[in-house]
Amino acid sequence: AVFPGEDSYWDRLAIGRAAQLGTSNANPIVYVPGSIGCSVDTSLTYGEFDLEFFATLTNEALTRGGRKAAGQTFVDVGSGCGRLVFAAAALWPTLDRCIGIEVVELLHTLALEATPRAKSELELVNCDVQQQQPEVHLVCEDALQGLARLAGGVA
């Protein structure tokens, strides 16, 4: 599995919580813009979607009004470890791109570490139908900067 069981969920949750609360050392991993007060960054909250709910909700968004998923771009702002980015690529192989934007470096690193396993599993999932696979991009930056760059493509 790309993202092993419940133990790894709690590890990812702890990383997200540490980012939200900051650390007491000289190099905090908290993202300062958006914070209120000096103790909690309210712009950072880590959680994970139920994959079945995600699939239902995203399919509705992608196909609303008779549209097709083919050629569209999926963007997950606050993508954490990339779980939903890889799920979108597996569920909708005709998407053009699946992009994850995450500001917490440790969560972004988990996504990068999962990428080879995820791409291997995507090939297995999509090999029977001989379909294209969406480009998967994971970036570690502020969401507003990342979204602004999307207009001109992903570097």
PDB file of N, CA and C in Angstrom, residues 1-3 51 54-55 58-59 62 69 72 74 82-99 114-115 117-137:
ATOM      1  N   ALA A   1       0.834  -1.187   0.000  1.00  0.00           N
ATOM      2  CA  ALA A   1       0.000   0.000   0.000  1.00  0.00           C
ATOM      3  C   ALA A   1       0.880   1.251   0.000  1.00  0.00           C
ATOM      4  N   VAL A   2       0.414   2.269  -0.660  1.00  0.00           N
ATOM      5  CA  VAL A   2       1.158   3.520  -0.737  1.00  0.00           C
ATOM      6  C   VAL A   2       1.237   4.160   0.640  1.00  0.00           C
ATOM      7  N   PHE A   3       0.102   4.191   1.338  1.00  0.00           N
ATOM      8  CA  PHE A   3       0.053   4.765   2.673  1.00  0.00           C
ATOM      9  C   PHE A   3      -0.425   3.679   3.618  1.00  0.00           C
ATOM     10  N   LEU A  51     -11.783   8.098   1.686  1.00  0.00           N
ATOM     11  CA  LEU A  51     -11.584   7.978   0.238  1.00  0.00           C
ATOM     12  C   LEU A  51     -12.877   7.772  -0.534  1.00  0.00           C
ATOM     13  N   PHE A  54     -14.453  11.150  -0.725  1.00  0.00           N
ATOM     14  CA  PHE A  54     -13.643  11.937  -1.660  1.00  0.00           C
ATOM     15  C   PHE A  54     -14.003  11.585  -3.105  1.00  0.00           C
ATOM     16  N   ALA A  55     -14.101  10.288  -3.402  1.00  0.00           N
ATOM     17  CA  ALA A  55     -14.411   9.849  -4.767  1.00  0.00           C
ATOM     18  C   ALA A  55     -15.788  10.347  -5.205  1.00  0.00           C
ATOM     19  N   THR A  58     -15.607  14.350  -5.528  1.00  0.00           N
ATOM     20  CA  THR A  58     -14.778  14.773  -6.649  1.00  0.00           C
ATOM     21  C   THR A  58     -15.404  14.378  -7.988  1.00  0.00           C
ATOM     22  N   ASN A  59     -15.999  13.207  -8.045  1.00  0.00           N
ATOM     23  CA  ASN A  59     -16.666  12.797  -9.285  1.00  0.00           C
ATOM     24  C   ASN A  59     -17.801  13.760  -9.617  1.00  0.00           C
ATOM     25  N   LEU A  62     -16.171  16.917 -10.986  1.00  0.00           N
ATOM     26  CA  LEU A  62     -15.563  16.739 -12.303  1.00  0.00           C
ATOM     27  C   LEU A  62     -16.589  16.561 -13.414  1.00  0.00           C
ATOM     28  N   ALA A  69     -14.239  14.117 -17.117  1.00  0.00           N
ATOM     29  CA  ALA A  69     -13.017  14.322 -16.331  1.00  0.00           C
ATOM     30  C   ALA A  69     -11.797  14.483 -17.246  1.00  0.00           C
ATOM     31  N   GLN A  72      -9.066  17.555 -17.603  1.00  0.00           N
ATOM     32  CA  GLN A  72      -9.145  18.509 -16.497  1.00  0.00           C
ATOM     33  C   GLN A  72      -7.938  18.353 -15.564  1.00  0.00           C
ATOM     34  N   PHE A  74      -6.798  18.328 -11.517  1.00  0.00           N
ATOM     35  CA  PHE A  74      -7.193  18.214 -10.112  1.00  0.00           C
ATOM     36  C   PHE A  74      -6.126  18.898  -9.272  1.00  0.00           C
ATOM     37  N   GLY A  82      -0.008  13.749   0.104  1.00  0.00           N
ATOM     38  CA  GLY A  82      -0.309  13.458  -1.295  1.00  0.00           C
ATOM     39  C   GLY A  82      -1.352  12.386  -1.535  1.00  0.00           C
ATOM     40  N   ARG A  83      -1.967  11.892  -0.479  1.00  0.00           N
ATOM     41  CA  ARG A  83      -2.899  10.779  -0.562  1.00  0.00           C
ATOM     42  C   ARG A  83      -4.016  11.027  -1.574  1.00  0.00           C
ATOM     43  N   LEU A  84      -4.656  12.199  -1.526  1.00  0.00           N
ATOM     44  CA  LEU A  84      -5.761  12.469  -2.433  1.00  0.00           C
ATOM     45  C   LEU A  84      -5.287  12.774  -3.852  1.00  0.00           C
ATOM     46  N   VAL A  85      -4.089  13.289  -3.987  1.00  0.00           N
ATOM     47  CA  VAL A  85      -3.526  13.539  -5.317  1.00  0.00           C
ATOM     48  C   VAL A  85      -3.347  12.205  -6.045  1.00  0.00           C
ATOM     49  N   PHE A  86      -2.766  11.226  -5.339  1.00  0.00           N
ATOM     50  CA  PHE A  86      -2.571   9.906  -5.938  1.00  0.00           C
ATOM     51  C   PHE A  86      -3.897   9.188  -6.152  1.00  0.00           C
ATOM     52  N   ALA A  87      -4.850   9.381  -5.226  1.00  0.00           N
ATOM     53  CA  ALA A  87      -6.172   8.759  -5.384  1.00  0.00           C
ATOM     54  C   ALA A  87      -6.863   9.309  -6.631  1.00  0.00           C
ATOM     55  N   ALA A  88      -6.786  10.625  -6.842  1.00  0.00           N
ATOM     56  CA  ALA A  88      -7.402  11.232  -8.031  1.00  0.00           C
ATOM     57  C   ALA A  88      -6.769  10.680  -9.303  1.00  0.00           C
ATOM     58  N   ALA A  89      -5.467  10.521  -9.303  1.00  0.00           N
ATOM     59  CA  ALA A  89      -4.774   9.988 -10.482  1.00  0.00           C
ATOM     60  C   ALA A  89      -5.210   8.550 -10.768  1.00  0.00           C
ATOM     61  N   ALA A  90      -5.460   7.782  -9.709  1.00  0.00           N
ATOM     62  CA  ALA A  90      -5.891   6.392  -9.889  1.00  0.00           C
ATOM     63  C   ALA A  90      -7.355   6.306 -10.324  1.00  0.00           C
ATOM     64  N   LEU A  91      -8.193   7.142  -9.738  1.00  0.00           N
ATOM     65  CA  LEU A  91      -9.626   7.073 -10.020  1.00  0.00           C
ATOM     66  C   LEU A  91     -10.013   7.689 -11.363  1.00  0.00           C
ATOM     67  N   TRP A  92      -9.283   8.704 -11.785  1.00  0.00           N
ATOM     68  CA  TRP A  92      -9.585   9.399 -13.040  1.00  0.00           C
ATOM     69  C   TRP A  92      -8.321   9.469 -13.901  1.00  0.00           C
ATOM     70  N   PRO A  93      -7.934   8.370 -14.536  1.00  0.00           N
ATOM     71  CA  PRO A  93      -6.684   8.334 -15.298  1.00  0.00           C
ATOM     72  C   PRO A  93      -6.676   9.244 -16.523  1.00  0.00           C
ATOM     73  N   THR A  94      -7.840   9.745 -16.916  1.00  0.00           N
ATOM     74  CA  THR A  94      -7.878  10.638 -18.078  1.00  0.00           C
ATOM     75  C   THR A  94      -7.690  12.108 -17.694  1.00  0.00           C
ATOM     76  N   LEU A  95      -7.535  12.396 -16.405  1.00  0.00           N
ATOM     77  CA  LEU A  95      -7.208  13.763 -16.013  1.00  0.00           C
ATOM     78  C   LEU A  95      -5.897  14.162 -16.666  1.00  0.00           C
ATOM     79  N   ASP A  96      -5.731  15.427 -16.936  1.00  0.00           N
ATOM     80  CA  ASP A  96      -4.486  15.912 -17.513  1.00  0.00           C
ATOM     81  C   ASP A  96      -3.380  15.955 -16.457  1.00  0.00           C
ATOM     82  N   ARG A  97      -3.700  16.581 -15.312  1.00  0.00           N
ATOM     83  CA  ARG A  97      -2.712  16.705 -14.240  1.00  0.00           C
ATOM     84  C   ARG A  97      -3.391  16.544 -12.888  1.00  0.00           C
ATOM     85  N   CYS A  98      -2.640  16.056 -11.922  1.00  0.00           N
ATOM     86  CA  CYS A  98      -3.049  16.014 -10.521  1.00  0.00           C
ATOM     87  C   CYS A  98      -1.945  16.718  -9.748  1.00  0.00           C
ATOM     88  N   ILE A  99      -2.320  17.791  -9.059  1.00  0.00           N
ATOM     89  CA  ILE A  99      -1.335  18.647  -8.413  1.00  0.00           C
ATOM     90  C   ILE A  99      -1.627  18.740  -6.924  1.00  0.00           C
ATOM     91  N   ALA A 114       6.450   8.824  -1.022  1.00  0.00           N
ATOM     92  CA  ALA A 114       5.408   7.898  -1.479  1.00  0.00           C
ATOM     93  C   ALA A 114       5.275   7.861  -2.998  1.00  0.00           C
ATOM     94  N   THR A 115       5.831   8.842  -3.686  1.00  0.00           N
ATOM     95  CA  THR A 115       5.636   8.966  -5.132  1.00  0.00           C
ATOM     96  C   THR A 115       6.062   7.730  -5.926  1.00  0.00           C
ATOM     97  N   ARG A 117       6.214   4.562  -5.082  1.00  0.00           N
ATOM     98  CA  ARG A 117       5.249   3.482  -4.824  1.00  0.00           C
ATOM     99  C   ARG A 117       3.909   3.794  -5.479  1.00  0.00           C
ATOM    100  N   ALA A 118       3.486   5.055  -5.369  1.00  0.00           N
ATOM    101  CA  ALA A 118       2.193   5.448  -5.939  1.00  0.00           C
ATOM    102  C   ALA A 118       2.209   5.304  -7.455  1.00  0.00           C
ATOM    103  N   LYS A 119       3.266   5.760  -8.093  1.00  0.00           N
ATOM    104  CA  LYS A 119       3.337   5.662  -9.554  1.00  0.00           C
ATOM    105  C   LYS A 119       3.362   4.206  -9.998  1.00  0.00           C
ATOM    106  N   SER A 120       4.044   3.357  -9.255  1.00  0.00           N
ATOM    107  CA  SER A 120       4.072   1.937  -9.567  1.00  0.00           C
ATOM    108  C   SER A 120       2.676   1.330  -9.449  1.00  0.00           C
ATOM    109  N   GLU A 121       1.954   1.689  -8.388  1.00  0.00           N
ATOM    110  CA  GLU A 121       0.595   1.173  -8.219  1.00  0.00           C
ATOM    111  C   GLU A 121      -0.357   1.747  -9.268  1.00  0.00           C
ATOM    112  N   LEU A 122      -0.147   3.004  -9.675  1.00  0.00           N
ATOM    113  CA  LEU A 122      -0.971   3.586 -10.739  1.00  0.00           C
ATOM    114  C   LEU A 122      -0.805   2.806 -12.039  1.00  0.00           C
ATOM    115  N   GLU A 123       0.409   2.393 -12.335  1.00  0.00           N
ATOM    116  CA  GLU A 123       0.655   1.609 -13.542  1.00  0.00           C
ATOM    117  C   GLU A 123      -0.088   0.278 -13.473  1.00  0.00           C
ATOM    118  N   LEU A 124      -0.108  -0.333 -12.275  1.00  0.00           N
ATOM    119  CA  LEU A 124      -0.830  -1.596 -12.116  1.00  0.00           C
ATOM    120  C   LEU A 124      -2.331  -1.404 -12.254  1.00  0.00           C
ATOM    121  N   VAL A 125      -2.855  -0.343 -11.661  1.00  0.00           N
ATOM    122  CA  VAL A 125      -4.292  -0.068 -11.709  1.00  0.00           C
ATOM    123  C   VAL A 125      -4.738   0.203 -13.140  1.00  0.00           C
ATOM    124  N   ASN A 126      -3.967   0.949 -13.888  1.00  0.00           N
ATOM    125  CA  ASN A 126      -4.383   1.408 -15.213  1.00  0.00           C
ATOM    126  C   ASN A 126      -3.872   0.549 -16.365  1.00  0.00           C
ATOM    127  N   CYS A 127      -3.125  -0.509 -16.084  1.00  0.00           N
ATOM    128  CA  CYS A 127      -2.517  -1.283 -17.172  1.00  0.00           C
ATOM    129  C   CYS A 127      -3.548  -2.045 -17.993  1.00  0.00           C
ATOM    130  N   ASP A 128      -4.652  -2.476 -17.385  1.00  0.00           N
ATOM    131  CA  ASP A 128      -5.652  -3.258 -18.118  1.00  0.00           C
ATOM    132  C   ASP A 128      -6.392  -2.422 -19.148  1.00  0.00           C
ATOM    133  N   VAL A 129      -6.570  -1.153 -18.879  1.00  0.00           N
ATOM    134  CA  VAL A 129      -7.344  -0.319 -19.782  1.00  0.00           C
ATOM    135  C   VAL A 129      -6.469   0.464 -20.754  1.00  0.00           C
ATOM    136  N   GLN A 130      -5.169   0.351 -20.616  1.00  0.00           N
ATOM    137  CA  GLN A 130      -4.227   1.011 -21.517  1.00  0.00           C
ATOM    138  C   GLN A 130      -4.512   2.504 -21.633  1.00  0.00           C
ATOM    139  N   GLN A 131      -4.828   3.116 -20.525  1.00  0.00           N
ATOM    140  CA  GLN A 131      -5.121   4.540 -20.545  1.00  0.00           C
ATOM    141  C   GLN A 131      -3.891   5.329 -20.144  1.00  0.00           C
ATOM    142  N   GLN A 132      -3.930   6.586 -20.506  1.00  0.00           N
ATOM    143  CA  GLN A 132      -2.879   7.498 -20.077  1.00  0.00           C
ATOM    144  C   GLN A 132      -2.971   7.667 -18.567  1.00  0.00           C
ATOM    145  N   GLN A 133      -1.930   8.177 -17.995  1.00  0.00           N
ATOM    146  CA  GLN A 133      -1.934   8.522 -16.591  1.00  0.00           C
ATOM    147  C   GLN A 133      -1.708  10.017 -16.479  1.00  0.00           C
ATOM    148  N   PRO A 134      -2.395  10.652 -15.537  1.00  0.00           N
ATOM    149  CA  PRO A 134      -2.187  12.086 -15.389  1.00  0.00           C
ATOM    150  C   PRO A 134      -0.780  12.381 -14.891  1.00  0.00           C
ATOM    151  N   GLU A 135      -0.272  13.539 -15.252  1.00  0.00           N
ATOM    152  CA  GLU A 135       0.986  13.994 -14.661  1.00  0.00           C
ATOM    153  C   GLU A 135       0.698  14.307 -13.201  1.00  0.00           C
ATOM    154  N   VAL A 136       1.577  13.865 -12.321  1.00  0.00           N
ATOM    155  CA  VAL A 136       1.428  14.155 -10.896  1.00  0.00           C
ATOM    156  C   VAL A 136       2.537  15.118 -10.504  1.00  0.00           C
ATOM    157  N   HIS A 137       2.131  16.243  -9.930  1.00  0.00           N
ATOM    158  CA  HIS A 137       3.084  17.254  -9.461  1.00  0.00           C
ATOM    159  C   HIS A 137       2.824  17.530  -7.994  1.00  0.00           C
TER     160      HIS A 137
END
